[in-house]
mmCIF file with all atom_site columns, C-alpha atoms in Angstrom:
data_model
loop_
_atom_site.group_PDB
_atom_site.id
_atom_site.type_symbol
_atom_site.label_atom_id
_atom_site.label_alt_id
_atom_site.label_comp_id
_atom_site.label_asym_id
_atom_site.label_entity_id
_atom_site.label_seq_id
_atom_site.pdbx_PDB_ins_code
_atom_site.Cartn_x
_atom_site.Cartn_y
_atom_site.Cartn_z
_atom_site.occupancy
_atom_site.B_iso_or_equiv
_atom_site.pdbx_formal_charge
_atom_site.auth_seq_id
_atom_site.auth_comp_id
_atom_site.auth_asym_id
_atom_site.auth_atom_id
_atom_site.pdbx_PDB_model_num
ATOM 1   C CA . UNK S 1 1   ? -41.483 -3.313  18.445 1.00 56.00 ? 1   UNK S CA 1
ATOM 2   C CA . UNK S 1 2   ? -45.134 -2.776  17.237 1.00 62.00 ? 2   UNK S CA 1
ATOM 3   C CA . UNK S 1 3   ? -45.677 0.501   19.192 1.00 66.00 ? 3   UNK S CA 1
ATOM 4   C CA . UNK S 1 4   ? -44.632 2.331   15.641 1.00 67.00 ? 4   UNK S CA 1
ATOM 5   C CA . UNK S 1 5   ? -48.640 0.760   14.585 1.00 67.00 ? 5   UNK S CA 1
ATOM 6   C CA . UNK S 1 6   ? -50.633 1.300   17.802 1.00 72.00 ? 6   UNK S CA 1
ATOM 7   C CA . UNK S 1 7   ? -48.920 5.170   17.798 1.00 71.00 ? 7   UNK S CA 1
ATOM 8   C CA . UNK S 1 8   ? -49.163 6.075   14.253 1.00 76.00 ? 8   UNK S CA 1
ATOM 9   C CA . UNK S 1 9   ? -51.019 9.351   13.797 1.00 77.00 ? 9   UNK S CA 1
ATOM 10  C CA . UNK S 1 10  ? -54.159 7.344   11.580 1.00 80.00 ? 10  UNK S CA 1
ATOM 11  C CA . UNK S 1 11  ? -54.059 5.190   14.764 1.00 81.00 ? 11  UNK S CA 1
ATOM 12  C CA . UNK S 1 12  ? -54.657 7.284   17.167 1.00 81.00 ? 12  UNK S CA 1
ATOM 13  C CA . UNK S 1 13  ? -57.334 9.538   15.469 1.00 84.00 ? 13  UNK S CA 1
ATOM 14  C CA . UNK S 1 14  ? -58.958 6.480   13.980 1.00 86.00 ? 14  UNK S CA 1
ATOM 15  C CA . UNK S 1 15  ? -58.680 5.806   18.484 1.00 86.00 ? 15  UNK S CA 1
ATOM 16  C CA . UNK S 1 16  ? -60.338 8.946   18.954 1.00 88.00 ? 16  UNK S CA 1
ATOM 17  C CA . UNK S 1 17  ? -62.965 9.296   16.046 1.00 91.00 ? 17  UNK S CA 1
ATOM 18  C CA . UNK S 1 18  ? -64.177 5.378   17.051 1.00 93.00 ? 18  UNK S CA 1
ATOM 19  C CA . UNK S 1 19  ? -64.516 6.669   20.783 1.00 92.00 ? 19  UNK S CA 1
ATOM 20  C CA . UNK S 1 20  ? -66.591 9.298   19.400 1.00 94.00 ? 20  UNK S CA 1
ATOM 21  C CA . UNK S 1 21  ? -68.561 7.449   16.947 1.00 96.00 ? 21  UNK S CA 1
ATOM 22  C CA . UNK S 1 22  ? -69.593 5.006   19.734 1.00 96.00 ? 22  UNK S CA 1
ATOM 23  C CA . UNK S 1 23  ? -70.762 7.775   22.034 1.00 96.00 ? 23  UNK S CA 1
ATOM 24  C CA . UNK S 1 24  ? -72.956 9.291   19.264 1.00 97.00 ? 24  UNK S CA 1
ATOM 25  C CA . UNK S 1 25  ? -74.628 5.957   18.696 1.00 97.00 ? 25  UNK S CA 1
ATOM 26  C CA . UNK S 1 26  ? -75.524 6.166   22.463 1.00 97.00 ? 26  UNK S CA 1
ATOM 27  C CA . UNK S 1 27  ? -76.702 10.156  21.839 1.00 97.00 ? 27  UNK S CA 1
ATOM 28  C CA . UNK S 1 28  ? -78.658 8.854   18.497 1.00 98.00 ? 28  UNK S CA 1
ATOM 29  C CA . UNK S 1 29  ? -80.530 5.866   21.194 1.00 98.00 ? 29  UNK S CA 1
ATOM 30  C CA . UNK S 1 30  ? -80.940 8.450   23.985 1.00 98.00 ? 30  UNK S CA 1
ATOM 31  C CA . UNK S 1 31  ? -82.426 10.542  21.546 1.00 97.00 ? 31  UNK S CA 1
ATOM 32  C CA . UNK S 1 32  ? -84.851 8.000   20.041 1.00 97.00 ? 32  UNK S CA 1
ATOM 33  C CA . UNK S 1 33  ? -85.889 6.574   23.427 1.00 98.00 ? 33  UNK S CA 1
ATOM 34  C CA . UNK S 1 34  ? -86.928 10.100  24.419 1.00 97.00 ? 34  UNK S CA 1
ATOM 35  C CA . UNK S 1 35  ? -88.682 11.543  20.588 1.00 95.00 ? 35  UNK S CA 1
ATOM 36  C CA . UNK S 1 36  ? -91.515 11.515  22.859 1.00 94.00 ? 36  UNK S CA 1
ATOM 37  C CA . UNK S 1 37  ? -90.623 12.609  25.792 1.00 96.00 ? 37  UNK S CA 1
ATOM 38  C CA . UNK S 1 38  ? -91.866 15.994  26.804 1.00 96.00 ? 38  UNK S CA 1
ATOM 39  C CA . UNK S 1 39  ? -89.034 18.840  26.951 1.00 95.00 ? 39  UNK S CA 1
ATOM 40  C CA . UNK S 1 40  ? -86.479 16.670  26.049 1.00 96.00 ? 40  UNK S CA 1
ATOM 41  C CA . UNK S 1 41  ? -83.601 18.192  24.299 1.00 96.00 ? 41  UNK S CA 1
ATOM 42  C CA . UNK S 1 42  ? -81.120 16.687  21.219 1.00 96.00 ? 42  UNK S CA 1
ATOM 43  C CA . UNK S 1 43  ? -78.057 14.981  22.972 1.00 97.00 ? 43  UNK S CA 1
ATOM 44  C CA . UNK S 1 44  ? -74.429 14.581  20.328 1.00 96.00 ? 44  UNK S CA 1
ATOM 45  C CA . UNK S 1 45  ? -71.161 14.540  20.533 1.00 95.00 ? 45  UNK S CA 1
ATOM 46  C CA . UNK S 1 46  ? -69.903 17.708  21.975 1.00 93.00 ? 46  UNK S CA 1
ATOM 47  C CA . UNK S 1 47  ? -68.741 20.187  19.023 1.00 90.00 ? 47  UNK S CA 1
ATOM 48  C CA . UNK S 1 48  ? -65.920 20.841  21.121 1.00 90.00 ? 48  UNK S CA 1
ATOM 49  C CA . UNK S 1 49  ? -64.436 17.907  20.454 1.00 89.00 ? 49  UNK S CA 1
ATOM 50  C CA . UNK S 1 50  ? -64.488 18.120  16.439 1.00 87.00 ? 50  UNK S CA 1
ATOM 51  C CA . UNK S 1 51  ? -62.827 21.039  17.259 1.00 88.00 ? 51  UNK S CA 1
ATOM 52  C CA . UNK S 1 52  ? -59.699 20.135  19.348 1.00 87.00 ? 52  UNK S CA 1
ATOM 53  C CA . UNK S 1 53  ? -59.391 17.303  17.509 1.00 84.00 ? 53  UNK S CA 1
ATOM 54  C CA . UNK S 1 54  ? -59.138 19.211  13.721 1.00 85.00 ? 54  UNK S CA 1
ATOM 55  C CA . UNK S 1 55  ? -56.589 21.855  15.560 1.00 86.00 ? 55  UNK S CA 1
ATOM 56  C CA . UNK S 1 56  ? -54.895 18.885  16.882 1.00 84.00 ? 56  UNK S CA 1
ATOM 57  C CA . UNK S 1 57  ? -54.242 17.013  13.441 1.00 81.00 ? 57  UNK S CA 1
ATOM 58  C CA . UNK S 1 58  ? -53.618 20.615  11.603 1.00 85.00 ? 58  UNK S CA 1
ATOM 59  C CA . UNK S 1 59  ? -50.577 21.049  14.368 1.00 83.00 ? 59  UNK S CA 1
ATOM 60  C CA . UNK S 1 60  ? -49.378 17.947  14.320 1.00 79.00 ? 60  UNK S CA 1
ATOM 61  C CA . UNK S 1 61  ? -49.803 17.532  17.879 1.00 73.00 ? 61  UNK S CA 1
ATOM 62  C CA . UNK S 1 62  ? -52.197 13.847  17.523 1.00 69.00 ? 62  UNK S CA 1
ATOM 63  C CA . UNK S 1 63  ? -49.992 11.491  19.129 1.00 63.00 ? 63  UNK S CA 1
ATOM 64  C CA . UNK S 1 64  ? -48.547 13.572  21.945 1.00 60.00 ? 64  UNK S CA 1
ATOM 65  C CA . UNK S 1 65  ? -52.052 14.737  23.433 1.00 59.00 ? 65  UNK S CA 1
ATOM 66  C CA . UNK S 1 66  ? -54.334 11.503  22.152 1.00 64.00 ? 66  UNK S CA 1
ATOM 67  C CA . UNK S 1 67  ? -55.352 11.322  25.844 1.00 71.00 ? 67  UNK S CA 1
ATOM 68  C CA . UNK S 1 68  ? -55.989 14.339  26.457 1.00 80.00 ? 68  UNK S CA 1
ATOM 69  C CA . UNK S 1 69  ? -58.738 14.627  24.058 1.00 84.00 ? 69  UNK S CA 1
ATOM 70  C CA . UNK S 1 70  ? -62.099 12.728  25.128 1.00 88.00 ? 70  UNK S CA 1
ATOM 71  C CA . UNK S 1 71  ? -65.580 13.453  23.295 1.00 92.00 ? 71  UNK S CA 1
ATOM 72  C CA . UNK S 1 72  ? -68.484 14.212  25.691 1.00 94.00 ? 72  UNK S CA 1
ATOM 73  C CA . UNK S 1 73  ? -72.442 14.238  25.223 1.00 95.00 ? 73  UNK S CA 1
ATOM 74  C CA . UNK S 1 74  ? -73.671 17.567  25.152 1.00 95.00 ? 74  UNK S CA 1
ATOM 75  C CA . UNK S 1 75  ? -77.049 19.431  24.508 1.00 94.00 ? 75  UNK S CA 1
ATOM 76  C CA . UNK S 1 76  ? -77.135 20.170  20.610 1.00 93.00 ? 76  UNK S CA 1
ATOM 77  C CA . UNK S 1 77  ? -77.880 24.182  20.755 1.00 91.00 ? 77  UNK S CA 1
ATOM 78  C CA . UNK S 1 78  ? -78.621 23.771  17.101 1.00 91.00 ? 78  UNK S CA 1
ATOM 79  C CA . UNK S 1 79  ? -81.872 21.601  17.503 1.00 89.00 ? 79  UNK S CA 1
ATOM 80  C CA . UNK S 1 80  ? -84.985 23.700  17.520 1.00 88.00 ? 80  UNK S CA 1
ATOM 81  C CA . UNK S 1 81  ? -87.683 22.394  18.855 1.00 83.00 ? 81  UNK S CA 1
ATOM 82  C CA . UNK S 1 82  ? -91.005 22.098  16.153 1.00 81.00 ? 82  UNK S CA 1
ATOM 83  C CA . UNK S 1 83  ? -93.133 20.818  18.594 1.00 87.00 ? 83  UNK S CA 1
ATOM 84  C CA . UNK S 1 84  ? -95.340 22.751  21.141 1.00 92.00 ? 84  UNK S CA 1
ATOM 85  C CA . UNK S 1 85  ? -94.145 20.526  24.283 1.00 94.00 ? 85  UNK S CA 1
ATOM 86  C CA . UNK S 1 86  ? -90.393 21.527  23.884 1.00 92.00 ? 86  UNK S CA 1
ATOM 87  C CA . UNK S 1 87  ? -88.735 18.167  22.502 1.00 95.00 ? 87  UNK S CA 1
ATOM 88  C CA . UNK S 1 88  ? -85.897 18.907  20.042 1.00 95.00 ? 88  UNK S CA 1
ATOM 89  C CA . UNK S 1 89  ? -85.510 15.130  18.468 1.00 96.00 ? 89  UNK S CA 1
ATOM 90  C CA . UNK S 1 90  ? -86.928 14.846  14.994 1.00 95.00 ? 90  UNK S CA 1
ATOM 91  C CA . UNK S 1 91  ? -86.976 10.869  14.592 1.00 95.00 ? 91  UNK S CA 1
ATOM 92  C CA . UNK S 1 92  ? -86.037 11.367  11.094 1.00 95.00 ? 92  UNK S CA 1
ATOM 93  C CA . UNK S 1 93  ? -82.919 13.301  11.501 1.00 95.00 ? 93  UNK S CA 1
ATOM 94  C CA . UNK S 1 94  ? -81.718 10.579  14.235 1.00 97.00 ? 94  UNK S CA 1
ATOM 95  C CA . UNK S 1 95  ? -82.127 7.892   11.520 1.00 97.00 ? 95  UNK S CA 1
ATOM 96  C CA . UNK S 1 96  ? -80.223 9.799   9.066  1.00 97.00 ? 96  UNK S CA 1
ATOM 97  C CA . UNK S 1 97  ? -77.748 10.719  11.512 1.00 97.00 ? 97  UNK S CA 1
ATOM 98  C CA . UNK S 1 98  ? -77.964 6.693   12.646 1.00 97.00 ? 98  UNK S CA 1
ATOM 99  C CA . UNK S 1 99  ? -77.134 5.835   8.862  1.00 98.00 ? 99  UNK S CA 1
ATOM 100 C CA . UNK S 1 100 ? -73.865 8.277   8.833  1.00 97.00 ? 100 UNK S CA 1
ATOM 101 C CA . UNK S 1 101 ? -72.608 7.238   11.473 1.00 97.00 ? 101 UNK S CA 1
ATOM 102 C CA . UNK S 1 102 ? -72.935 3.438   10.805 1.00 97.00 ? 102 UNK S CA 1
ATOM 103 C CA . UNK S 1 103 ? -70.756 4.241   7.665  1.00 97.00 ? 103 UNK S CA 1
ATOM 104 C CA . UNK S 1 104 ? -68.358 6.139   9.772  1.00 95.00 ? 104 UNK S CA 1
ATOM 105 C CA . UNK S 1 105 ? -67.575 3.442   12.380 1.00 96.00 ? 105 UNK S CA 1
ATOM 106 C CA . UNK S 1 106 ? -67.534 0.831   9.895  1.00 96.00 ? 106 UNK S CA 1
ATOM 107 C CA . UNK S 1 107 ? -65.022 2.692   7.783  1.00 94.00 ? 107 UNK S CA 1
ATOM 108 C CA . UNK S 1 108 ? -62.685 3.494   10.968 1.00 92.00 ? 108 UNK S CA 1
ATOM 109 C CA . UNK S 1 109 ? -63.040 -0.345  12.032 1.00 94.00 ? 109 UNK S CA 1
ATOM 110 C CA . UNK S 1 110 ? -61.811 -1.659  8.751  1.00 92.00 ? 110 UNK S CA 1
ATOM 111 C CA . UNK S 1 111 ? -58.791 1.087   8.854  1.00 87.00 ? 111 UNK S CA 1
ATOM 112 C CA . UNK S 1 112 ? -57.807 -0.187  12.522 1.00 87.00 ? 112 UNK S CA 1
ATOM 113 C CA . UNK S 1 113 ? -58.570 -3.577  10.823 1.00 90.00 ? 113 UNK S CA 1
ATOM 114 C CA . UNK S 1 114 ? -55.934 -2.794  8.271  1.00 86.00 ? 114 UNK S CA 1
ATOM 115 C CA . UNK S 1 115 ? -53.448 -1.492  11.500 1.00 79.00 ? 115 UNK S CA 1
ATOM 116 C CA . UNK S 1 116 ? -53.785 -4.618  12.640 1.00 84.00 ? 116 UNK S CA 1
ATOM 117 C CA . UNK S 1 117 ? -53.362 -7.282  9.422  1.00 87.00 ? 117 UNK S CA 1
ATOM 118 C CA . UNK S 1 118 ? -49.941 -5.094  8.759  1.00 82.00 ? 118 UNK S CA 1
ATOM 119 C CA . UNK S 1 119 ? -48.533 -6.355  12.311 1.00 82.00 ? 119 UNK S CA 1
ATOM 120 C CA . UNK S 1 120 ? -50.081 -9.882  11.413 1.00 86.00 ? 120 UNK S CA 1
ATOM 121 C CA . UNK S 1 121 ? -48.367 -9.787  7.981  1.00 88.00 ? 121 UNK S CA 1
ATOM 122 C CA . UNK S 1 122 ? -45.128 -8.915  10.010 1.00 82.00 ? 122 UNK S CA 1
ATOM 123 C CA . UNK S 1 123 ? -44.997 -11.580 12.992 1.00 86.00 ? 123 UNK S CA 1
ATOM 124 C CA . UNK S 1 124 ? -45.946 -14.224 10.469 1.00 89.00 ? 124 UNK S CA 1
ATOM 125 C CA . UNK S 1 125 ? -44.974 -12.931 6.998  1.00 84.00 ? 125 UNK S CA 1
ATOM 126 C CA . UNK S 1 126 ? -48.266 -14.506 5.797  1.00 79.00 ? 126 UNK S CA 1
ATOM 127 C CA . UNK S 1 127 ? -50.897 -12.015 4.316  1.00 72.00 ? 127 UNK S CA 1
ATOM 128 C CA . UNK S 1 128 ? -53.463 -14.339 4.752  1.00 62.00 ? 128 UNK S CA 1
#
């Protein structure tokens, strides 16, 4: 009866983009933790996954393959290191990247929020 919510296509990629938010808070930390750490590199969110997931949604193909789909740390190839010991993590990129991805989460909390006052509204017909 309520697996039409927790199987809707927003639910599952809202699923997948909070699985990947939360690992690139833990990338953003690793990443502060070692700014001064000598030949450190960048750790995010594997581009791969952005990927899969966008060719994914343009198919139509979310639901079927949400499992299937899991985003991974990964060495950022893009970072270039400024510094003459080798570290790639510029502290102020990792709070600007801290900031975006704050907003992201919170925004794909309060839709799964939403998911989740619908089925409320439904068991006990009371919005509140």
């Amino acid at each position: 009866m309520i697996d039409p919510i927790f199987q809707s296509d927003n639910y599952q990629l809202a699923r997948k983009l909070l699985d990947a938010s939360v690992l690139r808070h833990e990338a953003i930390a690793t990443n502060i933790a070692n700014a001064e750490t000598p030949g450190f590199r960048r750790l995010d969110v594997a581009p791969d996954f952005a990927a899969q997931l966008k060719a994914r949604v343009a198919a139509g193909d979310l639901a079927a393959t949400a499992d299937t789909i899991n985003p991974r740390l990964a060495e950022d190839h893009t970072a270039r290191s400024v510094r003459p010991d080798g570290n790639t993590v510029e502290l102020e990129r990792e709070l600007v990247a801290m900031d975006r991805n704050s907003v992201e989460y919170e925004f794909l909390t309060e839709l799964v929020s939403n998911n989740l006052k619908q089925l409320k509204v439904a068991i006990t017909g009371r919005s509140v």
